[in-house]
Amino acid sequence: MRNIAKEVGELIRSQRKARGISQEALAAKSKIDRSYMGRIERGEVNVTLKALWDIAASMDISTKILIPD
């Protein structure tokens, strides 16, 4: 069975690293607690649509990039 939360987290992490942004900086810019951002990236939680939107906007990318096929 697919773990969508983990896949989304991996996509967020790869996009963040590709842009040279620290997890702490992305969390601050997205107005998300840093520990929650870590849990999102590890796939430990199901990210809300609002949080996904805020994360994408903070990296200036489309939310489509953060949703697995």
Tab-separated table of N, CA and C in Angstrom:
chain	number	residue	atom	x	y	z
A	1	MET	N	0.843	-1.177	0.000
A	1	MET	CA	0.000	0.000	0.000
A	1	MET	C	0.895	1.249	0.000
A	2	ARG	N	0.502	2.250	-0.760
A	2	ARG	CA	1.262	3.505	-0.857
A	2	ARG	C	1.126	4.323	0.416
A	3	ASN	N	2.208	4.949	0.790
A	3	ASN	CA	2.193	5.878	1.908
A	3	ASN	C	2.275	7.286	1.314
A	4	ILE	N	1.123	7.868	1.038
A	4	ILE	CA	1.055	9.168	0.375
A	4	ILE	C	1.716	10.252	1.222
A	5	ALA	N	1.512	10.209	2.548
A	5	ALA	CA	2.113	11.218	3.425
A	5	ALA	C	3.639	11.205	3.283
A	6	LYS	N	4.227	10.018	3.201
A	6	LYS	CA	5.679	9.899	3.047
A	6	LYS	C	6.122	10.428	1.674
A	7	GLU	N	5.364	10.115	0.648
A	7	GLU	CA	5.701	10.584	-0.701
A	7	GLU	C	5.643	12.108	-0.775
A	8	VAL	N	4.606	12.704	-0.188
A	8	VAL	CA	4.485	14.165	-0.170
A	8	VAL	C	5.662	14.765	0.598
A	9	GLY	N	5.968	14.179	1.744
A	9	GLY	CA	7.085	14.668	2.539
A	9	GLY	C	8.399	14.626	1.786
A	10	GLU	N	8.626	13.554	1.051
A	10	GLU	CA	9.854	13.425	0.258
A	10	GLU	C	9.906	14.475	-0.851
A	11	LEU	N	8.756	14.757	-1.463
A	11	LEU	CA	8.708	15.785	-2.505
A	11	LEU	C	8.994	17.166	-1.922
A	12	ILE	N	8.430	17.453	-0.753
A	12	ILE	CA	8.682	18.738	-0.103
A	12	ILE	C	10.168	18.863	0.223
A	13	ARG	N	10.739	17.822	0.809
A	13	ARG	CA	12.159	17.848	1.173
A	13	ARG	C	13.050	18.040	-0.057
A	14	SER	N	12.766	17.310	-1.129
A	14	SER	CA	13.620	17.423	-2.317
A	14	SER	C	13.521	18.813	-2.939
A	15	GLN	N	12.325	19.388	-2.968
A	15	GLN	CA	12.163	20.740	-3.518
A	15	GLN	C	12.851	21.773	-2.623
A	16	ARG	N	12.744	21.588	-1.315
A	16	ARG	CA	13.385	22.507	-0.374
A	16	ARG	C	14.900	22.464	-0.536
A	17	LYS	N	15.460	21.266	-0.590
A	17	LYS	CA	16.909	21.115	-0.725
A	17	LYS	C	17.403	21.635	-2.071
A	18	ALA	N	16.625	21.413	-3.133
A	18	ALA	CA	16.998	21.898	-4.462
A	18	ALA	C	17.107	23.420	-4.494
A	19	ARG	N	16.367	24.075	-3.611
A	19	ARG	CA	16.384	25.538	-3.550
A	19	ARG	C	17.334	26.064	-2.480
A	20	GLY	N	18.007	25.147	-1.791
A	20	GLY	CA	18.982	25.546	-0.783
A	20	GLY	C	18.353	26.213	0.431
A	21	ILE	N	17.147	25.805	0.774
A	21	ILE	CA	16.425	26.386	1.903
A	21	ILE	C	16.505	25.416	3.080
A	22	SER	N	16.810	25.917	4.246
A	22	SER	CA	16.828	25.056	5.428
A	22	SER	C	15.402	24.738	5.840
A	23	GLN	N	15.264	23.652	6.567
A	23	GLN	CA	13.946	23.268	7.068
A	23	GLN	C	13.394	24.359	7.988
A	24	GLU	N	14.258	24.910	8.803
A	24	GLU	CA	13.845	25.963	9.723
A	24	GLU	C	13.358	27.208	8.972
A	25	ALA	N	14.081	27.592	7.914
A	25	ALA	CA	13.696	28.771	7.135
A	25	ALA	C	12.369	28.546	6.411
A	26	LEU	N	12.189	27.354	5.858
A	26	LEU	CA	10.935	27.058	5.164
A	26	LEU	C	9.767	27.060	6.152
A	27	ALA	N	9.984	26.483	7.307
A	27	ALA	CA	8.930	26.460	8.321
A	27	ALA	C	8.542	27.880	8.722
A	28	ALA	N	9.542	28.729	8.951
A	28	ALA	CA	9.266	30.112	9.355
A	28	ALA	C	8.514	30.857	8.262
A	29	LYS	N	8.976	30.704	7.024
A	29	LYS	CA	8.338	31.406	5.910
A	29	LYS	C	6.912	30.911	5.675
A	30	SER	N	6.686	29.620	5.950
A	30	SER	CA	5.366	29.019	5.761
A	30	SER	C	4.471	29.208	6.977
A	31	LYS	N	5.046	29.781	8.048
A	31	LYS	CA	4.322	29.962	9.323
A	31	LYS	C	3.853	28.626	9.893
A	32	ILE	N	4.767	27.646	9.831
A	32	ILE	CA	4.533	26.310	10.357
A	32	ILE	C	5.635	26.029	11.375
A	33	ASP	N	5.276	25.420	12.488
A	33	ASP	CA	6.270	25.064	13.492
A	33	ASP	C	7.331	24.157	12.875
A	34	ARG	N	8.613	24.393	13.219
A	34	ARG	CA	9.705	23.627	12.629
A	34	ARG	C	9.583	22.134	12.915
A	35	SER	N	9.161	21.777	14.108
A	35	SER	CA	9.029	20.350	14.427
A	35	SER	C	7.908	19.709	13.597
A	36	TYR	N	6.842	20.460	13.346
A	36	TYR	CA	5.759	19.957	12.497
A	36	TYR	C	6.251	19.804	11.065
A	37	MET	N	7.074	20.745	10.602
A	37	MET	CA	7.640	20.638	9.250
A	37	MET	C	8.476	19.366	9.136
A	38	GLY	N	9.242	19.065	10.161
A	38	GLY	CA	10.033	17.832	10.158
A	38	GLY	C	9.145	16.604	10.082
A	39	ARG	N	8.054	16.621	10.826
A	39	ARG	CA	7.123	15.496	10.801
A	39	ARG	C	6.456	15.363	9.429
A	40	ILE	N	6.172	16.493	8.791
A	40	ILE	CA	5.603	16.461	7.437
A	40	ILE	C	6.606	15.817	6.487
A	41	GLU	N	7.845	16.286	6.526
A	41	GLU	CA	8.867	15.767	5.607
A	41	GLU	C	9.145	14.286	5.831
A	42	ARG	N	9.013	13.807	7.042
A	42	ARG	CA	9.238	12.381	7.332
A	42	ARG	C	7.999	11.532	7.041
A	43	GLY	N	6.887	12.180	6.689
A	43	GLY	CA	5.661	11.455	6.373
A	43	GLY	C	4.955	10.919	7.599
A	44	GLU	N	5.203	11.533	8.749
A	44	GLU	CA	4.587	11.082	9.992
A	44	GLU	C	3.177	11.647	10.195
A	45	VAL	N	2.841	12.674	9.446
A	45	VAL	CA	1.513	13.299	9.552
A	45	VAL	C	0.953	13.525	8.155
A	46	ASN	N	-0.355	13.608	8.079
A	46	ASN	CA	-1.001	13.994	6.825
A	46	ASN	C	-1.077	15.508	6.805
A	47	VAL	N	-0.363	16.106	5.886
A	47	VAL	CA	-0.318	17.561	5.795
A	47	VAL	C	-1.680	18.095	5.357
A	48	THR	N	-2.094	19.203	5.944
A	48	THR	CA	-3.368	19.805	5.541
A	48	THR	C	-3.192	20.506	4.198
A	49	LEU	N	-4.296	20.737	3.523
A	49	LEU	CA	-4.232	21.456	2.248
A	49	LEU	C	-3.691	22.868	2.441
A	50	LYS	N	-4.088	23.523	3.523
A	50	LYS	CA	-3.601	24.875	3.784
A	50	LYS	C	-2.091	24.874	3.991
A	51	ALA	N	-1.597	23.927	4.771
A	51	ALA	CA	-0.153	23.851	5.006
A	51	ALA	C	0.583	23.557	3.699
A	52	LEU	N	0.038	22.649	2.884
A	52	LEU	CA	0.659	22.331	1.600
A	52	LEU	C	0.700	23.573	0.715
A	53	TRP	N	-0.388	24.313	0.696
A	53	TRP	CA	-0.469	25.557	-0.065
A	53	TRP	C	0.582	26.552	0.430
A	54	ASP	N	0.687	26.723	1.747
A	54	ASP	CA	1.647	27.663	2.337
A	54	ASP	C	3.085	27.258	2.044
A	55	ILE	N	3.366	25.968	2.103
A	55	ILE	CA	4.716	25.468	1.817
A	55	ILE	C	5.069	25.739	0.355
A	56	ALA	N	4.159	25.414	-0.545
A	56	ALA	CA	4.404	25.648	-1.972
A	56	ALA	C	4.602	27.135	-2.252
A	57	ALA	N	3.752	27.974	-1.678
A	57	ALA	CA	3.858	29.418	-1.887
A	57	ALA	C	5.188	29.939	-1.350
A	58	SER	N	5.646	29.394	-0.235
A	58	SER	CA	6.910	29.829	0.354
A	58	SER	C	8.106	29.490	-0.533
A	59	MET	N	7.968	28.444	-1.343
A	59	MET	CA	9.039	28.076	-2.275
A	59	MET	C	8.773	28.614	-3.678
A	60	ASP	N	7.658	29.339	-3.837
A	60	ASP	CA	7.270	29.910	-5.123
A	60	ASP	C	7.123	28.833	-6.200
A	61	ILE	N	6.423	27.754	-5.822
A	61	ILE	CA	6.155	26.661	-6.762
A	61	ILE	C	4.668	26.316	-6.702
A	62	SER	N	4.214	25.561	-7.674
A	62	SER	CA	2.831	25.094	-7.714
A	62	SER	C	2.643	23.938	-6.731
A	63	THR	N	1.485	23.866	-6.132
A	63	THR	CA	1.196	22.736	-5.250
A	63	THR	C	1.231	21.416	-6.020
A	64	LYS	N	1.007	21.477	-7.321
A	64	LYS	CA	1.036	20.272	-8.158
A	64	LYS	C	2.376	19.539	-8.059
A	65	ILE	N	3.444	20.292	-7.855
A	65	ILE	CA	4.778	19.711	-7.765
A	65	ILE	C	4.915	18.861	-6.503
A	66	LEU	N	4.128	19.170	-5.484
A	66	LEU	CA	4.250	18.496	-4.194
A	66	LEU	C	3.266	17.340	-4.019
A	67	ILE	N	2.491	17.039	-5.073
A	67	ILE	CA	1.516	15.962	-5.018
A	67	ILE	C	1.999	14.823	-5.931
A	68	PRO	N	2.177	13.644	-5.373
A	68	PRO	CA	2.671	12.530	-6.206
A	68	PRO	C	1.654	12.093	-7.255
A	69	ASP	N	2.177	11.507	-8.334
A	69	ASP	CA	1.321	10.976	-9.404
A	69	ASP	C	0.492	9.818	-8.910
